[in-house]
Amino acid sequence: MYKKTVAELLAALADRTISSVELTGLFLARIERHAGLNAYITLEPERALADARAADALRLQGGDAPLLGVPIAHKDIFCTEGVRTTCGSRMLESFIAPYDATVTARLKAAGAVLLGKTNMDEFAMGSSNETSYFGPVANPWDTGRVPGGSSGGSAVAVAAGLAAAATGTDTGGSIRQPAALCGITGLKPSYGRVSRYGMIAFASSLDQGGPMTRSAEDAALMLQAMAGFDPRDSTSVDRVVPDYRATLGRSLKGLKIGVPTQFFGEGLSPDVRHGIEQALDVYRGLGARIVDVELPNSRLALPCYYVLAPCEASSNLARYDGVRYGYRTPGHESLIDMYKKTRAEGFGAEVKRRILIGTYALSAGYFDAYYVKSLRLRRLITEDFAHAFERCDVIAGPTAPSTAFPLQAKTDDPVAMYLNDIYTIPVNLAGLPAVSLPVGFDRLGLPVGLQLIGRYFDEPLLLNVAHGYQQETDWHRHFPPEFE
Amino acid sequence: MDWETVVGLEVHVQLLTASKAFSDAPARYGAAPNTQANVVDLAMPGVLPVMNREAVRMAAMFGAAIGARVNPRSVFARKNYFYPDLPKGYQISQYELPVVEHGTLTIDGDGAERSIRILRAHLEEDAGKSLHEDFHGMTGIDLNRAGIPLLEIVSQPDLRSPKEAVAYLKKLHTLVRYLRICDGNMQEGSFRCDANVSVRPRGQDTLGTRTEVKNINSFRFVERAIEYEVARQIDLIEGGGKVVQETRLYDSVKDETRPMRSKEEANDYRYFPDPDLPPLVLTQEFIDEAARALPELPDQKRQRFMRDYGLTAYDAGVLTASEETAAYFERVCEYAGAEPKLAANWVTGALGAYLNRDGLEIESSRISAEALAGLLRRIGDQTISGKIAKEVFEAMWASGKDADSVIDLRGLRQITDSGPIVAAIDAVFAAHPKQLEQYRTGQEKLFGFFVGQVMKATQGKANPAEVNRLLKERLSS
């Protein structure tokens, strides 16, 4: 049961093969057994079982909801009313959210049962889940390796059968890269598709919540519940939410897949390259045409991102000042001293690094050289995609340059760590939807992820292209053997 | 040396919206601390701002009222600084692209009308309040005010004296109250003013170094703070020193300004566009609608009062300084059918003085417009004289009774019948034979003496014109 997709679990729940209480109990037991993975920060067993009982009761009365009784996990960046919401930080170690994020509320309304809150890089800043105040998360395919980040806990929860599905957020690759490293399907929707209200902000113009699942079909099911305009988020877009499952299974014959030459250059591991090429062969077999496209400015994405994201973060994280909630230093001599100590003690090194970078870049005399210039680069990168999409329907390439790397391999070298997101960051800058799906393993048996990028708001096509691949292959059904 | 004063004002106007600028919490004043703040105002993790449409409409109305450009596209920016009553660690404001630009406000300068340019008016949110008393060495934070919408109105440095600054501020105060976008309450901080002050030798084109004077929360203090600051700057320069560009705080108790923060603490606000709020885009329809919704503006009303009521510019100005006063005056005229000049004299004169004495607004005047009209009618039909009317007015104010009741109760009805007046004249002649003798031998200035005596004998109730006529008659017979 724990290996089943959400679609399969919904069928099993519907025909009473299993109850939500049984299913929830099963996941809770597995979470406890595999606590060593450190996938969760906070568990809500009593609440989960109560919600499961309610779901079962509703089903018994003939009621239904799109995800009724399905146990899921939330990345600990989504506010959950009455539940601790830490964002992976000491700063919010004992913060109980007084309200529900829109995503949380919508999934609750869809009948999903919340198991708990998953581990993550502190304030979503990281690519290995090692910046979490609550310790690193182990990759179930090799527990000496990282799961990727920042949504590492969610990726592992899904990959190791500790939840049927999970939510994640993606600012520069934080859904797709851990999905790739853990062998699951992760979708970053178009910017504006999913409400950011109640999703703790890292970089507001880039952050987007999305599903992390075992299959593209499950991603469609989850997105269906998560997506839609929210009057509380001025950047959410008021567009009709299509029926994402309705367009799954359409033929891929004649589909034009663009492959950017820039995504296959220096830094890409041969095993990943090999995996991607094989995946493209599968698409050829399905009748798709592979065409070369150019994203000439994508090499500028990383420097552009590492100005804009820290700029926004430096301001977004100013509210953690020890005044109203969260961590406050125990001893201080003055207001300024309280601020300094609170923030020095409450934030980890990576968060502080980015706050400093952002504060510097926004300072008088530097603003034009960094922030304004980066906005120009962002426009160029966005235009690159627009041009590329004149030649193709989706863009395909690797999600990450390598498979999962050993714990602590890159913790001393921020730039090496940042390079993990070299293929995912341009997508956030352009606000486009993209999905990562497992397409095989490297020589060490670690999952390889394929990234598919779609046109703005073209999630239906993107999910269908991913789904078509998963109908043809079973890489997404592989399960880490130690956690069977 | 002859120095010229140069002042520009930055006025923060709290907009009278039901809810806050970026959250749906109520924007009410005077509630128990922290009861008017929701998760958005508290800057809880994950919350997002949503612009209040009504605040935008008010800004657009203001723009239309000062003949400014209402920008179809403006941008919200974050002004970053740490302070305990600033929950997000930044204030949402408008920086490079404000919603309103380039308007004018006409004021009565020294002797002539002056047109003061308004550079911009932008939308932003208010901060909370830090309470330093009653917390035993700690500071209390009240976030009720946090997020209340403000319109910051920035003038060009066009004001040339403290008096002009006050005139500008009063005019702006009148305007925002006419527009019903601000209650104008300076004590409660709904209408706040900072002054940019500099001096330069008269005739010089370039501006001197300015200081920004904050915390000026009354019209009187604006004048005094600028006077102090101008004198300080002149003393400094004439003593061989230089004005330092800085922010200074006005202390109304000591009547002085002093530096607010040292240079080392000077803030770099690191403005950048707020990524949580898309640019504010206004359709032409929205802008036109705001302009159409304008009420009769103070200047228009003043012109109409001069034209239709034949009032002087001064009287019309005083009467239209508040919409309530103007409405009161118009009601008096309507009910009394009285000479408008007489009505204007009473509203600006006695009524104004009594309101002032008792600290009342005209809306809560103890004499209603209808009641004052009743009094004016009795002056008009000569039931009472102007002099007796003052006594009646005072009684009306004290008792709340109408004019006729007071007149009857006190027997103040004017005597116009010749019988009693002639009787009084004869009695006065009998009592003052010497003066009568002197008058008849040519001392005609004694006529006034007789008028006075007759008025006195009738307790002021005799119709003065009748007294004059009958006296002349008797004296020449």
GROMACS .gro file of N, CA and C in nm, chain B residues 286-373:
model
  264
  770PHE      N    1  -1.153   5.440  -1.412
  770PHE     CA    2  -1.139   5.454  -1.267
  770PHE      C    3  -1.096   5.596  -1.231
  771ILE      N    4  -1.000   5.649  -1.307
  771ILE     CA    5  -0.949   5.783  -1.281
  771ILE      C    6  -1.059   5.887  -1.307
  772ASP      N    7  -1.132   5.870  -1.417
  772ASP     CA    8  -1.241   5.964  -1.450
  772ASP      C    9  -1.351   5.958  -1.345
  773GLU      N   10  -1.380   5.839  -1.300
  773GLU     CA   11  -1.486   5.819  -1.200
  773GLU      C   12  -1.450   5.894  -1.071
  774ALA      N   13  -1.324   5.885  -1.032
  774ALA     CA   14  -1.278   5.955  -0.911
  774ALA      C   15  -1.294   6.106  -0.929
  775ALA      N   16  -1.262   6.156  -1.048
  775ALA     CA   17  -1.274   6.299  -1.074
  775ALA      C   18  -1.420   6.343  -1.072
  776ARG      N   19  -1.506   6.258  -1.128
  776ARG     CA   20  -1.649   6.291  -1.129
  776ARG      C   21  -1.708   6.295  -0.988
  777ALA      N   22  -1.649   6.217  -0.900
  777ALA     CA   23  -1.704   6.206  -0.765
  777ALA      C   24  -1.663   6.324  -0.676
  778LEU      N   25  -1.585   6.418  -0.731
  778LEU     CA   26  -1.540   6.531  -0.648
  778LEU      C   27  -1.658   6.616  -0.603
  779PRO      N   28  -1.660   6.654  -0.476
  779PRO     CA   29  -1.761   6.748  -0.430
  779PRO      C   30  -1.721   6.889  -0.475
  780GLU      N   31  -1.805   6.989  -0.446
  780GLU     CA   32  -1.764   7.128  -0.469
  780GLU      C   33  -1.641   7.154  -0.383
  781LEU      N   34  -1.534   7.199  -0.444
  781LEU     CA   35  -1.407   7.214  -0.372
  781LEU      C   36  -1.403   7.349  -0.299
  782PRO      N   37  -1.317   7.364  -0.201
  782PRO     CA   38  -1.312   7.487  -0.121
  782PRO      C   39  -1.302   7.614  -0.205
  783ASP      N   40  -1.215   7.613  -0.306
  783ASP     CA   41  -1.199   7.734  -0.387
  783ASP      C   42  -1.326   7.765  -0.466
  784GLN      N   43  -1.389   7.659  -0.515
  784GLN     CA   44  -1.512   7.679  -0.592
  784GLN      C   45  -1.622   7.734  -0.502
  785LYS      N   46  -1.630   7.681  -0.383
  785LYS     CA   47  -1.732   7.724  -0.288
  785LYS      C   48  -1.708   7.870  -0.250
  786ARG      N   49  -1.585   7.903  -0.230
  786ARG     CA   50  -1.549   8.039  -0.191
  786ARG      C   51  -1.590   8.139  -0.300
  787GLN      N   52  -1.559   8.102  -0.425
  787GLN     CA   53  -1.598   8.187  -0.538
  787GLN      C   54  -1.749   8.204  -0.542
  788ARG      N   55  -1.818   8.092  -0.522
  788ARG     CA   56  -1.965   8.098  -0.527
  788ARG      C   57  -2.019   8.187  -0.414
  789PHE      N   58  -1.962   8.178  -0.295
  789PHE     CA   59  -2.007   8.260  -0.183
  789PHE      C   60  -1.987   8.408  -0.213
  790MET      N   61  -1.876   8.440  -0.279
  790MET     CA   62  -1.849   8.579  -0.314
  790MET      C   63  -1.950   8.626  -0.418
  791ARG      N   64  -1.975   8.539  -0.515
  791ARG     CA   65  -2.063   8.573  -0.627
  791ARG      C   66  -2.210   8.578  -0.581
  792ASP      N   67  -2.256   8.470  -0.520
  792ASP     CA   68  -2.399   8.458  -0.491
  792ASP      C   69  -2.441   8.533  -0.365
  793TYR      N   70  -2.352   8.545  -0.268
  793TYR     CA   71  -2.391   8.610  -0.143
  793TYR      C   72  -2.332   8.749  -0.129
  794GLY      N   73  -2.248   8.785  -0.227
  794GLY     CA   74  -2.186   8.917  -0.222
  794GLY      C   75  -2.090   8.934  -0.105
  795LEU      N   76  -2.027   8.827  -0.064
  795LEU     CA   77  -1.935   8.835   0.050
  795LEU      C   78  -1.798   8.880   0.005
  796THR      N   79  -1.721   8.930   0.100
  796THR     CA   80  -1.582   8.965   0.070
  796THR      C   81  -1.502   8.836   0.059
  797ALA      N   82  -1.385   8.846  -0.004
  797ALA     CA   83  -1.298   8.729  -0.018
  797ALA      C   84  -1.263   8.675   0.120
  798TYR      N   85  -1.242   8.766   0.212
  798TYR     CA   86  -1.203   8.723   0.347
  798TYR      C   87  -1.314   8.643   0.413
  799ASP      N   88  -1.435   8.701   0.417
  799ASP     CA   89  -1.547   8.631   0.479
  799ASP      C   90  -1.574   8.496   0.411
  800ALA      N   91  -1.573   8.498   0.278
  800ALA     CA   92  -1.598   8.374   0.204
  800ALA      C   93  -1.492   8.271   0.238
  801GLY      N   94  -1.368   8.317   0.255
  801GLY     CA   95  -1.258   8.226   0.291
  801GLY      C   96  -1.280   8.164   0.427
  802VAL      N   97  -1.317   8.246   0.524
  802VAL     CA   98  -1.339   8.196   0.660
  802VAL      C   99  -1.455   8.096   0.661
  803LEU      N  100  -1.562   8.131   0.592
  803LEU     CA  101  -1.681   8.045   0.594
  803LEU      C  102  -1.660   7.913   0.522
  804THR      N  103  -1.572   7.910   0.421
  804THR     CA  104  -1.553   7.786   0.346
  804THR      C  105  -1.432   7.707   0.394
  805ALA      N  106  -1.368   7.753   0.501
  805ALA     CA  107  -1.250   7.680   0.552
  805ALA      C  108  -1.290   7.541   0.598
  806SER      N  109  -1.414   7.526   0.643
  806SER     CA  110  -1.462   7.390   0.667
  806SER      C  111  -1.597   7.376   0.602
  807GLU      N  112  -1.620   7.259   0.550
  807GLU     CA  113  -1.743   7.233   0.478
  807GLU      C  114  -1.862   7.248   0.572
  808GLU      N  115  -1.843   7.212   0.697
  808GLU     CA  116  -1.951   7.218   0.796
  808GLU      C  117  -1.991   7.364   0.822
  809THR      N  118  -1.891   7.452   0.834
  809THR     CA  119  -1.919   7.593   0.856
  809THR      C  120  -1.994   7.650   0.736
  810ALA      N  121  -1.946   7.614   0.618
  810ALA     CA  122  -2.010   7.665   0.496
  810ALA      C  123  -2.156   7.619   0.490
  811ALA      N  124  -2.178   7.492   0.524
  811ALA     CA  125  -2.314   7.438   0.517
  811ALA      C  126  -2.402   7.508   0.621
  812TYR      N  127  -2.346   7.536   0.738
  812TYR     CA  128  -2.419   7.603   0.845
  812TYR      C  129  -2.463   7.742   0.797
  813PHE      N  130  -2.366   7.811   0.739
  813PHE     CA  131  -2.394   7.945   0.689
  813PHE      C  132  -2.506   7.943   0.584
  814GLU      N  133  -2.498   7.847   0.493
  814GLU     CA  134  -2.598   7.841   0.387
  814GLU      C  135  -2.735   7.809   0.443
  815ARG      N  136  -2.739   7.727   0.547
  815ARG     CA  137  -2.868   7.697   0.609
  815ARG      C  138  -2.926   7.821   0.677
  816VAL      N  139  -2.840   7.898   0.744
  816VAL     CA  140  -2.886   8.021   0.810
  816VAL      C  141  -2.950   8.113   0.706
  817CYS      N  142  -2.879   8.130   0.593
  817CYS     CA  143  -2.931   8.218   0.488
  817CYS      C  144  -3.064   8.168   0.436
  818GLU      N  145  -3.071   8.038   0.418
  818GLU     CA  146  -3.192   7.977   0.363
  818GLU      C  147  -3.311   8.000   0.457
  819TYR      N  148  -3.292   7.973   0.585
  819TYR     CA  149  -3.402   7.985   0.681
  819TYR      C  150  -3.437   8.130   0.710
  820ALA      N  151  -3.337   8.213   0.720
  820ALA     CA  152  -3.360   8.351   0.765
  820ALA      C  153  -3.410   8.439   0.653
  821GLY      N  154  -3.369   8.402   0.532
  821GLY     CA  155  -3.394   8.493   0.421
  821GLY      C  156  -3.325   8.625   0.450
  822ALA      N  157  -3.220   8.616   0.530
  822ALA     CA  158  -3.157   8.737   0.581
  822ALA      C  159  -3.053   8.788   0.484
  823GLU      N  160  -3.012   8.906   0.510
  823GLU     CA  161  -2.899   8.966   0.441
  823GLU      C  162  -2.778   8.875   0.465
  824PRO      N  163  -2.716   8.820   0.358
  824PRO     CA  164  -2.604   8.725   0.376
  824PRO      C  165  -2.489   8.786   0.456
  825LYS      N  166  -2.467   8.915   0.436
  825LYS     CA  167  -2.355   8.978   0.506
  825LYS      C  168  -2.379   8.970   0.657
  826LEU      N  169  -2.506   8.993   0.697
  826LEU     CA  170  -2.541   8.986   0.839
  826LEU      C  171  -2.519   8.842   0.890
  827ALA      N  172  -2.567   8.746   0.812
  827ALA     CA  173  -2.549   8.605   0.850
  827ALA      C  174  -2.400   8.573   0.863
  828ALA      N  175  -2.321   8.620   0.767
  828ALA     CA  176  -2.177   8.594   0.768
  828ALA      C  177  -2.114   8.654   0.894
  829ASN      N  178  -2.156   8.776   0.929
  829ASN     CA  179  -2.100   8.841   1.048
  829ASN      C  180  -2.129   8.759   1.173
  830TRP      N  181  -2.252   8.710   1.182
  830TRP     CA  182  -2.288   8.634   1.303
  830TRP      C  183  -2.216   8.499   1.309
  831VAL      N  184  -2.205   8.432   1.193
  831VAL     CA  185  -2.140   8.299   1.192
  831VAL      C  186  -1.991   8.312   1.223
  832THR      N  187  -1.927   8.410   1.155
  832THR     CA  188  -1.783   8.424   1.178
  832THR      C  189  -1.754   8.496   1.309
  833GLY      N  190  -1.851   8.577   1.354
  833GLY     CA  191  -1.828   8.657   1.475
  833GLY      C  192  -1.868   8.584   1.601
  834ALA      N  193  -1.991   8.614   1.648
  834ALA     CA  194  -2.034   8.562   1.778
  834ALA      C  195  -2.028   8.409   1.784
  835LEU      N  196  -2.082   8.346   1.680
  835LEU     CA  197  -2.086   8.200   1.683
  835LEU      C  198  -1.944   8.142   1.692
  836GLY      N  199  -1.856   8.193   1.606
  836GLY     CA  200  -1.717   8.146   1.605
  836GLY      C  201  -1.654   8.164   1.742
  837ALA      N  202  -1.678   8.278   1.803
  837ALA     CA  203  -1.616   8.306   1.934
  837ALA      C  204  -1.667   8.209   2.040
  838TYR      N  205  -1.798   8.185   2.040
  838TYR     CA  206  -1.855   8.095   2.143
  838TYR      C  207  -1.808   7.951   2.122
  839LEU      N  208  -1.804   7.909   1.996
  839LEU     CA  209  -1.757   7.772   1.967
  839LEU      C  210  -1.614   7.756   2.017
  840ASN      N  211  -1.536   7.857   1.986
  840ASN     CA  212  -1.396   7.857   2.024
  840ASN      C  213  -1.381   7.850   2.176
  841ARG      N  214  -1.461   7.936   2.244
  841ARG     CA  215  -1.453   7.944   2.390
  841ARG      C  216  -1.484   7.808   2.452
  842ASP      N  217  -1.589   7.740   2.398
  842ASP     CA  218  -1.630   7.612   2.457
  842ASP      C  219  -1.563   7.492   2.392
  843GLY      N  220  -1.473   7.518   2.297
  843GLY     CA  221  -1.402   7.408   2.233
  843GLY      C  222  -1.494   7.315   2.156
  844LEU      N  223  -1.592   7.372   2.089
  844LEU     CA  224  -1.689   7.290   2.016
  844LEU      C  225  -1.668   7.302   1.865
  845GLU      N  226  -1.701   7.193   1.794
  845GLU     CA  227  -1.706   7.200   1.648
  845GLU      C  228  -1.843   7.254   1.611
  846ILE      N  229  -1.852   7.309   1.492
  846ILE     CA  230  -1.980   7.371   1.453
  846ILE      C  231  -2.093   7.269   1.445
  847GLU      N  232  -2.059   7.140   1.419
  847GLU     CA  233  -2.162   7.036   1.413
  847GLU      C  234  -2.230   7.020   1.549
  848SER      N  235  -2.156   7.053   1.657
  848SER     CA  236  -2.217   7.037   1.789
  848SER      C  237  -2.245   7.173   1.854
  849SER      N  238  -2.266   7.273   1.769
  849SER     CA  239  -2.298   7.407   1.819
  849SER      C  240  -2.424   7.403   1.903
  850ARG      N  241  -2.423   7.484   2.010
  850ARG     CA  242  -2.541   7.488   2.097
  850ARG      C  243  -2.655   7.569   2.035
  851ILE      N  244  -2.622   7.643   1.929
  851ILE     CA  245  -2.727   7.714   1.856
  851ILE      C  246  -2.728   7.659   1.714
  852SER      N  247  -2.838   7.602   1.675
  852SER     CA  248  -2.846   7.543   1.541
  852SER      C  249  -2.859   7.654   1.437
  853ALA      N  250  -2.837   7.616   1.312
  853ALA     CA  251  -2.851   7.713   1.203
  853ALA      C  252  -2.994   7.768   1.201
  854GLU      N  253  -3.092   7.681   1.226
  854GLU     CA  254  -3.232   7.724   1.228
  854GLU      C  255  -3.254   7.827   1.338
  855ALA      N  256  -3.195   7.802   1.455
  855ALA     CA  257  -3.213   7.893   1.569
  855ALA      C  258  -3.147   8.027   1.542
  856LEU      N  259  -3.028   8.024   1.482
  856LEU     CA  260  -2.961   8.150   1.451
  856LEU      C  261  -3.042   8.227   1.347
  857ALA      N  262  -3.098   8.153   1.252
  857ALA     CA  263  -3.181   8.216   1.150
  857ALA      C  264  -3.299   8.287   1.218
   0.00000   0.00000   0.00000
